[in-house]
Amino acid sequence: MNESSTIDRQLHTDGILSPSIWDGRVFQGRWTSSEGTVIEVREPATGLTLATVGGSTPKTVVDAVERAARAQPQWQAIAPESRARVMQLAATILESNRDTVIDWIIRETGGVRGKAETELNGTIGELLHSAALFVEPEGHVLHSADPDRLSIARRIPLGVVGVISPWNFPLLLAMRSVAPALALGNAVVLKPDPQTPITGGVVLAQIFAEAGLPEGVLQIVNGGAEVGEALVCAPAVRLITFTGSTRVGRRVGQLAGEHVKKVSLELGGKSPFIVLDDADIEAAASAGAWGSFLHQGQICMAAGRHIVLRGVAQSYLDALRQHAQSLTVGDPFREDVAIGPIINQRQIGRIHELVTSSVADGAELLTGGTHETPYYQPTVLAGVRPGMAAYVHEIFGPVAAVCIAENEEHAIQLANDTEYGLSAAIQTASLDRGLRLARRIRAGMVHINDQTISDLPGIPMGGLGQSGNGSRFGSTTNVDEFTEWQWMTLGGAPTRYPF
Ligand code: NAD
C-alpha cells in the first residue's frame, strides 16, 4: 500500500445508519429481535465483521408477507400524491445521509468510491422517478357495446411484491423495484443478498421509515436460498422481481410458475463490445477497459467479449493492456484505488478457473491472471476463441476476453453467439456502420461509441435471451411491471336480460 495515497476514513455510524438501531435485528415494519440466526456482514477488503443483521426462516418469511398483505389495502387507498411525497422525502433523507451511505456501500460491496457515488445517485434517481409515476395515465376508456354503459380498463396494484436482489449494486438494484412498487400502491417484502443486507436492506428500511411509510408496508427478510424460495412461494406474493444469476433465475421462475405468479427476471450477461477498424483505438481501449474492469467486472452488463476487427487488433490489444496495467488495486475504503476486492473467495476461484482453463486451451495472457486474496489483477486475454471458458461463460471478474473478427459479418456472428442478450456496444467512426450492426445484435440495450454498462431510471432496462424474461425496469415500463389490468363496466341503471 502506498502510504501517501492512504485515506484514513472512519466509518460513519451516526444518523439513520446507527447500528444501535438495527444491529442483530430484522425489519418487520419496526426493528425486531430475530427468531432465526444472526447473519454476520463482512468487509470483502479486510474480512472484518462490519455488523450483524437478524436472519429469517421460511416461517418468518410467510409471517412478513402476511403482515405486508394486511398493510397494503390502506396504503393503496391513500392519494397517489401522498405516496409520491413519501418517495420524495425518502430521496431527501438519502441525500442528507450521502456520506454515511457511500462509506457503507464501499465497505460492504468492495466497490470504489466512484462506483458507490454512482450507485447512490442512481438510487435517488429511482426514488424521484417513482415519485412522478402517479401522473401517468391509469388506463383506457374502451368501446362499449351498450352506449349507456361505460367500459374502462384500469391499472391496479398487484398487492404484495417480493423483491430478491444481488450483492453487486445492492442499494440501487433493490430500490429500482422497491420504489416503483411502493409508489404504485403495493406493499413490498425485500430479501437482499446475505452478503450485503445493510446497503441492500437496512438503508431502505430506515429511509422509508423516516419518510413516513406506514408500518408494515415494507418488510425485510434476511437469508439465502431457503429464505428466497419461501418468499417466492408465499401465497400472498403476487409478483416476484428477481435480479441475479441465470442459474438461480431459472429456479425462481420455475417456482413462480408452479405457484402461478408473475415473475420478472433480470439475469446474467455476456455482453459484446465490438471495435471496428475505423474506430478511435485509444477511446475504444478506454471504453473497453471501463466496460470490463469497473467494479472488478462484477456487473451484469460488463463487456464480456471484446470483438475486434483483425486490422486494428494489435493496436487495440496494446492499448487495452496499458490501461489494465495502469489500474491501482487495493482497499477502496482506505486507499485511492481503481480496483477493489472480489466479493468472496469462491468467486476468486471461479474467475481464476475460467482464466487458466482458457489459457490451457490456447488463449494468450497479456497481463494479469494472478490473485492475492481478496484481489484479482486486471487481466487481458488475447486470442479468445469459441468454446474457450472465457468466451462462453459470464466471468464476473476483472477479465477482458478479446476475440478477433475477420470482418463485420464475423463480428456480428461472434456477438450473437451467446445464450445471453443483455447489453452491447460498437466503436466506429461511422454512425451508419454502427447503426447497421446495432440493428442485427440480439441485446436488450445497444450503445454506439460507448461501452456496455449504462442504466438510468428513465430507460427500459432489461435483457433478451437468458438475460431475462422480457420484463423491464424504469420509465413507464414500471407501470406495466408493478400493476395489473382490471376491466370495469358501469351503468346508471341495471342491465335487463331475457330470463
Ligand atoms: P445469485 O443468483 O447468486 O443471487 C441473487 C439473489 O438470489 C440473492 O439475494 C440470493 O440470496 C438469492 N438466491 C439464491 N438462491 C436462491 C433461490 N434458490 N431462490 C431464491 N433466491 C435465491 O446472484 P449474485 O451472485 O448475487 O449476482 C450475480 C449475478 O446477478 C450475475 O449473473 C449478474 O449478471 C446478475 N445480475 C443481473 C443484473 C440485471 O439487471 N440483469 C444486475 C445485477 C446482477
XYZ file of C-alpha atoms and ligand atoms in Angstrom:
543
model
C 0.000 0.000 0.000
C 1.330 3.448 -0.917
C 1.465 5.485 2.331
C 0.816 8.816 0.609
C -2.331 7.524 -1.095
C -3.750 6.171 2.146
C -7.003 7.845 3.092
C -7.884 7.209 6.696
C -11.632 7.346 6.712
C -13.684 6.281 9.695
C -16.968 4.522 9.092
C -19.812 6.920 9.839
C -22.073 5.235 12.344
C -24.405 8.075 13.141
C -27.805 9.128 11.752
C -30.150 6.614 10.170
C -27.426 4.000 9.956
C -26.524 3.905 13.607
C -26.127 0.141 14.252
C -27.602 0.587 17.725
C -30.992 0.838 15.968
C -30.771 -2.309 13.851
C -27.701 -4.428 14.721
C -28.723 -8.088 15.022
C -32.376 -7.261 14.270
C -34.757 -7.753 11.379
C -37.190 -5.149 9.958
C -40.811 -6.199 10.346
C -42.243 -2.705 9.940
C -40.131 -1.923 13.002
C -36.819 -3.397 14.163
C -37.433 -6.700 15.940
C -35.275 -9.385 17.531
C -34.687 -12.204 15.102
C -36.160 -15.672 15.573
C -33.660 -17.026 13.062
C -29.894 -16.987 13.157
C -27.865 -13.795 13.119
C -26.006 -13.038 9.855
C -22.522 -11.501 10.026
C -21.696 -8.878 7.403
C -18.052 -8.968 6.362
C -15.993 -6.325 4.595
C -14.548 -8.047 1.488
C -11.320 -5.988 1.607
C -10.365 -6.888 5.185
C -12.574 -9.764 6.308
C -13.621 -7.614 9.284
C -17.152 -8.092 10.619
C -18.937 -4.780 9.978
C -22.227 -5.559 11.694
C -24.867 -8.248 12.037
C -28.484 -8.483 10.909
C -31.260 -10.760 12.093
C -31.846 -13.823 9.919
C -35.258 -15.049 8.758
C -36.742 -18.526 8.463
C -39.305 -19.826 5.937
C -41.946 -19.421 8.670
C -40.999 -15.799 9.453
C -40.984 -15.038 5.712
C -44.634 -16.128 5.455
C -45.434 -14.005 8.533
C -43.724 -10.989 6.914
C -45.701 -11.473 3.698
C -48.959 -11.682 5.663
C -48.134 -8.502 7.590
C -47.417 -6.766 4.268
C -50.702 -8.056 2.828
C -52.617 -6.636 5.817
C -50.936 -3.231 5.472
C -51.318 -2.940 1.681
C -55.017 -2.003 1.229
C -54.690 1.134 3.354
C -51.523 2.161 1.530
C -53.267 1.661 -1.818
C -56.212 3.775 -0.605
C -54.242 6.921 0.175
C -53.880 9.590 -2.508
C -51.155 8.814 -5.065
C -49.743 12.300 -4.397
C -49.219 11.294 -0.743
C -47.397 8.137 -1.780
C -45.273 10.254 -4.123
C -44.456 12.545 -1.205
C -43.021 9.578 0.722
C -40.756 8.804 -2.275
C -39.599 12.452 -2.452
C -38.877 12.541 1.277
C -37.012 9.238 1.090
C -34.821 10.760 -1.660
C -34.122 13.815 0.517
C -33.263 11.658 3.540
C -30.927 9.513 1.432
C -29.239 12.652 0.087
C -28.738 14.040 3.592
C -27.097 10.750 4.648
C -24.955 10.648 1.492
C -21.505 10.322 3.108
C -22.595 7.632 5.542
C -24.333 5.534 2.896
C -21.431 5.862 0.444
C -18.999 4.616 3.088
C -21.204 1.620 3.803
C -21.514 0.798 0.083
C -17.717 0.901 -0.275
C -17.109 -1.274 2.765
C -19.908 -3.757 2.231
C -19.572 -4.319 -1.554
C -15.839 -3.605 -2.042
C -16.681 -1.058 -4.731
C -14.545 2.050 -5.224
C -15.818 5.499 -4.182
C -16.903 6.493 -7.721
C -18.963 3.305 -8.011
C -20.594 3.979 -4.640
C -21.411 7.573 -5.618
C -22.933 6.422 -8.903
C -24.990 3.842 -7.035
C -26.271 6.412 -4.549
C -27.113 8.960 -7.256
C -28.909 6.303 -9.297
C -30.915 5.272 -6.241
C -32.040 8.855 -5.614
C -32.993 8.979 -9.304
C -35.132 5.832 -8.902
C -36.975 7.415 -5.963
C -37.636 10.689 -7.788
C -38.723 8.908 -10.933
C -41.107 6.742 -8.904
C -42.489 9.878 -7.239
C -43.535 11.089 -10.700
C -45.286 7.855 -11.713
C -48.684 8.931 -10.427
C -49.042 11.419 -13.294
C -49.014 8.567 -15.827
C -52.421 7.665 -17.335
C -54.099 4.879 -15.339
C -55.856 3.136 -18.199
C -58.200 3.418 -21.194
C -61.828 4.220 -21.927
C -62.933 1.322 -24.154
C -65.549 0.843 -26.829
C -68.818 -0.199 -25.155
C -71.437 -2.490 -26.734
C -74.110 -0.650 -24.734
C -73.934 3.138 -25.148
C -75.480 3.560 -21.678
C -72.626 1.682 -20.046
C -69.095 2.943 -19.591
C -66.319 0.411 -20.230
C -62.888 1.142 -18.831
C -59.598 -0.695 -18.331
C -57.568 0.497 -15.397
C -54.302 -0.443 -13.766
C -54.473 -1.620 -10.150
C -51.697 -2.518 -7.691
C -50.701 -6.168 -7.533
C -50.828 -6.395 -3.731
C -47.602 -7.755 -2.241
C -44.442 -7.650 -4.365
C -41.465 -9.843 -3.377
C -38.068 -8.387 -4.298
C -34.913 -10.559 -4.386
C -31.727 -8.590 -5.075
C -27.989 -9.275 -5.588
C -24.846 -8.018 -3.799
C -23.053 -6.069 -6.546
C -25.224 -2.898 -6.510
C -27.397 -3.784 -3.506
C -28.973 -0.381 -2.859
C -29.728 0.514 -6.461
C -30.921 -2.909 -7.615
C -33.257 -3.227 -4.618
C -34.573 0.324 -4.999
C -35.323 0.022 -8.711
C -38.049 -2.464 -7.708
C -38.985 -1.258 -4.224
C -39.603 2.416 -5.125
C -41.916 1.928 -8.134
C -43.719 -0.963 -6.413
C -44.476 1.211 -3.370
C -45.265 4.341 -5.393
C -47.872 2.386 -7.361
C -49.655 1.222 -4.192
C -48.115 -2.189 -3.473
C -46.602 -3.492 -0.253
C -43.092 -4.961 -0.562
C -41.166 -7.778 1.082
C -37.480 -7.354 0.236
C -34.808 -10.047 0.500
C -31.315 -8.639 -0.048
C -28.288 -10.845 -0.639
C -26.990 -12.058 2.757
C -23.544 -10.599 1.928
C -24.963 -7.051 1.615
C -28.010 -6.742 3.901
C -27.055 -3.253 5.139
C -26.997 -1.233 1.925
C -29.371 -3.772 0.359
C -31.893 -3.712 3.216
C -31.217 -1.631 6.340
C -30.750 1.612 4.360
C -34.083 1.164 2.571
C -35.925 0.285 5.791
C -34.506 3.329 7.566
C -35.090 5.942 4.875
C -38.681 4.823 4.233
C -39.473 4.694 7.958
C -38.100 8.237 8.348
C -40.073 9.354 5.292
C -43.331 8.242 6.924
C -44.098 4.990 5.092
C -46.870 3.360 7.164
C -45.706 0.480 9.341
C -45.964 -2.928 7.690
C -45.935 -1.743 4.050
C -42.229 -2.612 3.747
C -40.799 -5.757 5.326
C -37.233 -7.068 5.056
C -36.299 -10.729 5.288
C -32.677 -11.865 5.531
C -31.110 -15.090 4.348
C -30.052 -17.146 1.345
C -31.717 -19.649 -0.975
C -34.120 -21.144 1.577
C -35.448 -17.721 2.586
C -35.636 -16.607 -1.072
C -37.630 -19.694 -2.067
C -40.017 -19.184 0.861
C -40.650 -15.652 -0.415
C -41.343 -16.855 -3.963
C -43.790 -19.469 -2.671
C -45.580 -17.379 -0.002
C -49.243 -17.349 -1.066
C -49.875 -13.581 -0.837
C -46.911 -12.608 -3.048
C -48.347 -11.727 -6.463
C -45.128 -10.669 -8.255
C -41.513 -11.664 -7.684
C -38.877 -9.368 -9.123
C -35.560 -11.173 -9.137
C -32.152 -9.766 -10.090
C -29.275 -12.221 -10.031
C -27.709 -15.139 -11.877
C -29.429 -17.019 -14.684
C -28.949 -20.273 -12.734
C -30.958 -19.031 -9.744
C -33.350 -17.099 -12.012
C -34.388 -20.375 -13.657
C -35.205 -21.849 -10.231
C -37.147 -18.732 -9.194
C -39.064 -18.806 -12.494
C -39.866 -22.486 -12.032
C -41.236 -21.932 -8.518
C -43.173 -18.842 -9.598
C -44.733 -20.876 -12.407
C -45.763 -23.667 -10.038
C -47.429 -21.127 -7.745
C -48.985 -19.159 -10.656
C -47.205 -15.888 -10.006
C -45.988 -13.101 -12.203
C -42.178 -13.081 -12.260
C -39.700 -10.525 -13.515
C -36.203 -11.927 -14.112
C -33.143 -9.701 -14.683
C -30.239 -12.091 -15.089
C -26.657 -12.508 -16.260
C -24.923 -11.407 -19.431
C -22.008 -11.875 -21.822
C -22.199 -8.506 -23.491
C -20.243 -7.955 -26.735
C -18.013 -4.896 -27.170
C -17.211 -4.540 -30.895
C -14.281 -2.482 -32.190
C -14.429 -1.793 -35.941
C -11.322 -0.963 -37.987
C -12.201 2.743 -38.314
C -12.568 3.275 -34.538
C -10.560 5.703 -32.419
C -8.422 2.983 -30.825
C -7.387 4.906 -27.707
C -11.009 5.876 -26.965
C -12.114 2.296 -27.673
C -9.481 0.838 -25.323
C -10.509 3.241 -22.556
C -14.180 2.319 -23.014
C -13.310 -1.388 -23.212
C -11.251 -1.192 -20.002
C -14.093 0.593 -18.217
C -16.595 -1.979 -19.512
C -14.564 -4.945 -18.254
C -12.864 -3.606 -15.104
C -15.412 -1.301 -13.455
C -16.329 -2.766 -10.044
C -13.844 -5.555 -10.760
C -16.029 -6.738 -13.643
C -18.777 -7.709 -11.202
C -21.548 -6.089 -13.256
C -24.219 -7.872 -15.288
C -23.667 -5.515 -18.269
C -19.833 -5.837 -18.187
C -18.096 -6.111 -21.567
C -17.871 -9.922 -21.616
C -16.385 -10.354 -25.076
C -14.237 -7.753 -26.890
C -14.667 -8.418 -30.604
C -12.013 -6.576 -32.624
C -11.543 -6.472 -36.391
C -8.206 -8.029 -37.329
C -6.768 -4.866 -38.921
C -6.737 -2.991 -35.586
C -6.427 -5.962 -33.204
C -2.762 -5.482 -32.302
C -3.028 -1.751 -31.601
C -6.226 -2.313 -29.582
C -4.605 -5.080 -27.503
C -1.534 -2.900 -26.818
C -3.723 -0.008 -25.662
C -6.012 -2.232 -23.581
C -3.044 -3.892 -21.864
C -1.651 -0.464 -20.960
C -4.984 0.555 -19.460
C -5.150 -2.668 -17.429
C -1.592 -2.248 -16.151
C -2.212 1.350 -15.091
C -5.040 0.431 -12.708
C -4.285 0.564 -8.985
C -5.630 -2.320 -6.913
C -6.401 -2.256 -3.186
C -8.795 -1.500 -0.341
C -11.152 1.194 -1.686
C -12.103 2.475 1.783
C -8.555 3.134 2.932
C -6.786 3.817 -0.386
C -7.495 5.771 -3.544
C -7.700 2.847 -5.987
C -9.420 1.930 -9.252
C -9.934 -1.770 -8.492
C -11.215 -3.141 -5.194
C -11.605 -6.655 -3.804
C -13.599 -9.534 -5.261
C -16.733 -10.224 -3.235
C -15.624 -13.616 -1.847
C -13.047 -16.376 -2.080
C -15.343 -18.671 -4.072
C -15.684 -16.038 -6.788
C -11.886 -15.553 -6.965
C -11.562 -19.305 -7.512
C -14.163 -19.218 -10.268
C -12.507 -16.281 -12.088
C -9.118 -17.987 -11.919
C -10.509 -21.269 -13.176
C -12.061 -19.535 -16.225
C -8.775 -17.720 -16.960
C -6.455 -20.721 -16.514
C -8.649 -23.089 -18.498
C -8.816 -20.582 -21.388
C -5.019 -20.226 -21.343
C -4.689 -24.016 -21.330
C -6.926 -24.028 -24.434
C -4.672 -21.552 -26.270
C -5.646 -18.034 -25.139
C -2.728 -15.665 -24.548
C -2.380 -13.974 -21.151
C -1.256 -10.396 -21.946
C -1.404 -9.132 -18.374
C -2.877 -10.125 -15.003
C -4.073 -13.676 -14.386
C -2.783 -13.556 -10.805
C -4.515 -13.034 -7.497
C -3.700 -12.321 -3.920
C -6.821 -12.671 -1.823
C -9.083 -10.708 -1.966
C -7.757 -9.029 -5.122
C -7.634 -10.229 -8.718
C -5.290 -8.351 -11.056
C -6.916 -6.721 -14.114
C -6.443 -9.324 -16.820
C -6.352 -9.198 -20.613
C -6.713 -12.428 -22.575
C -5.942 -12.312 -26.307
C -6.777 -14.955 -28.894
C -10.014 -15.994 -27.184
C -11.987 -18.301 -29.453
C -15.398 -20.029 -29.449
C -15.528 -22.893 -26.986
C -12.992 -21.441 -24.535
C -14.292 -20.901 -20.992
C -13.633 -17.124 -21.133
C -15.621 -16.973 -24.381
C -18.630 -18.937 -23.190
C -19.196 -18.017 -19.546
C -20.045 -14.834 -17.691
C -16.809 -14.219 -15.729
C -17.939 -11.621 -13.150
C -14.317 -10.616 -12.574
C -11.787 -8.085 -13.982
C -11.032 -10.012 -17.159
C -11.160 -8.652 -20.726
C -11.541 -11.563 -23.153
C -10.526 -10.405 -26.646
C -11.553 -12.218 -29.852
C -10.538 -11.341 -33.407
C -13.188 -10.940 -36.120
C -12.262 -11.175 -39.808
C -14.982 -8.776 -40.965
C -18.296 -7.168 -39.889
C -20.279 -10.306 -40.634
C -17.959 -12.355 -38.436
C -18.186 -9.699 -35.677
C -21.990 -9.976 -35.652
C -21.775 -13.751 -35.579
C -19.424 -13.647 -32.559
C -21.592 -11.005 -30.821
C -24.754 -13.097 -31.152
C -23.069 -16.424 -30.339
C -24.354 -16.461 -26.751
C -27.409 -17.579 -24.821
C -27.473 -14.121 -23.160
C -28.635 -10.807 -24.628
C -28.272 -8.033 -22.083
C -26.165 -5.174 -23.485
C -23.836 -4.484 -26.434
C -21.577 -1.698 -27.707
C -19.902 -0.798 -31.005
C -16.950 1.528 -31.573
C -16.715 3.029 -35.057
C -16.048 6.338 -36.819
C -19.124 5.734 -38.974
C -22.554 6.121 -37.414
C -24.065 4.394 -40.465
C -21.858 1.344 -39.954
C -22.588 1.359 -36.233
C -26.320 1.534 -36.804
C -26.221 -1.214 -39.441
C -24.506 -3.562 -36.979
C -26.509 -2.444 -33.944
C -29.777 -3.432 -35.664
C -28.515 -7.004 -36.007
C -27.331 -7.531 -32.424
C -29.636 -9.504 -30.165
C -29.427 -7.500 -26.941
C -31.860 -5.533 -24.809
C -29.589 -2.453 -24.883
C -27.120 -1.327 -27.588
C -24.738 1.660 -27.477
C -22.827 3.082 -30.439
C -19.490 4.673 -29.498
C -19.846 3.847 -25.843
C -19.302 0.805 -23.632
C -21.817 -1.738 -22.372
C -22.520 -0.570 -18.794
C -25.273 2.003 -18.518
C -28.516 2.317 -16.571
C -30.769 5.277 -15.773
C -34.159 5.484 -14.043
C -35.942 6.680 -17.178
C -34.864 3.905 -19.575
C -36.434 0.466 -20.094
C -33.618 -1.680 -18.617
C -33.684 -5.388 -19.421
C -32.282 -8.217 -21.494
C -33.166 -10.738 -24.173
C -32.484 -14.487 -24.243
C -31.234 -15.944 -20.975
C -30.589 -12.417 -19.625
C -34.238 -12.010 -18.687
C -37.817 -12.961 -19.385
C -38.906 -9.782 -21.155
C -39.557 -7.712 -18.070
C -38.189 -4.175 -17.951
C -37.260 -1.759 -15.172
C -37.556 2.014 -15.445
C -39.539 4.502 -17.445
C -43.257 3.878 -17.890
C -42.475 0.139 -18.107
C -42.600 0.279 -14.299
C -46.374 0.706 -14.595
C -46.534 -2.494 -16.688
C -44.387 -4.404 -14.193
C -45.888 -3.285 -10.894
C -49.627 -3.035 -11.647
C -52.148 -5.229 -13.467
C -55.220 -4.646 -15.587
C -58.780 -4.597 -14.348
C -61.708 -4.248 -16.769
C -64.660 -2.419 -15.307
C -68.070 -1.531 -16.736
C -70.523 0.909 -15.178
C -74.166 1.747 -15.921
C -76.599 4.030 -14.100
C -79.478 1.520 -14.464
C -79.439 -2.290 -14.153
C -78.982 -4.199 -17.419
C -82.140 -6.199 -18.322
C -81.824 -9.859 -19.530
C -84.292 -12.179 -21.344
C -84.556 -14.519 -18.296
P -27.363 -15.006 -7.265
O -28.297 -15.501 -8.297
O -26.428 -15.953 -6.640
O -28.162 -14.304 -6.054
C -29.130 -13.300 -6.275
C -30.126 -13.313 -5.138
O -30.864 -14.541 -5.155
C -29.517 -13.221 -3.737
O -30.350 -12.430 -2.919
C -29.541 -14.675 -3.263
O -29.542 -14.806 -1.859
C -30.854 -15.153 -3.851
N -30.998 -16.596 -4.039
C -30.022 -17.518 -4.164
N -30.583 -18.737 -4.368
C -31.926 -18.561 -4.372
C -33.044 -19.443 -4.544
N -32.883 -20.748 -4.756
N -34.284 -18.921 -4.500
C -34.479 -17.593 -4.309
N -33.463 -16.707 -4.130
C -32.196 -17.196 -4.162
O -26.615 -13.802 -7.986
P -25.405 -12.967 -7.441
O -24.202 -13.808 -7.442
O -25.785 -12.264 -6.190
O -25.307 -11.835 -8.578
C -24.561 -12.008 -9.714
C -25.439 -12.349 -10.885
O -26.504 -11.405 -10.993
C -24.692 -12.263 -12.193
O -25.055 -13.335 -13.001
C -25.169 -10.941 -12.777
O -25.052 -10.875 -14.178
C -26.582 -10.891 -12.306
N -27.085 -9.512 -12.275
C -28.029 -9.144 -13.191
C -28.491 -7.831 -13.223
C -29.517 -7.372 -14.244
O -30.097 -6.299 -14.081
N -29.761 -8.122 -15.301
C -27.992 -6.913 -12.281
C -27.030 -7.340 -11.361
C -26.603 -8.653 -11.363
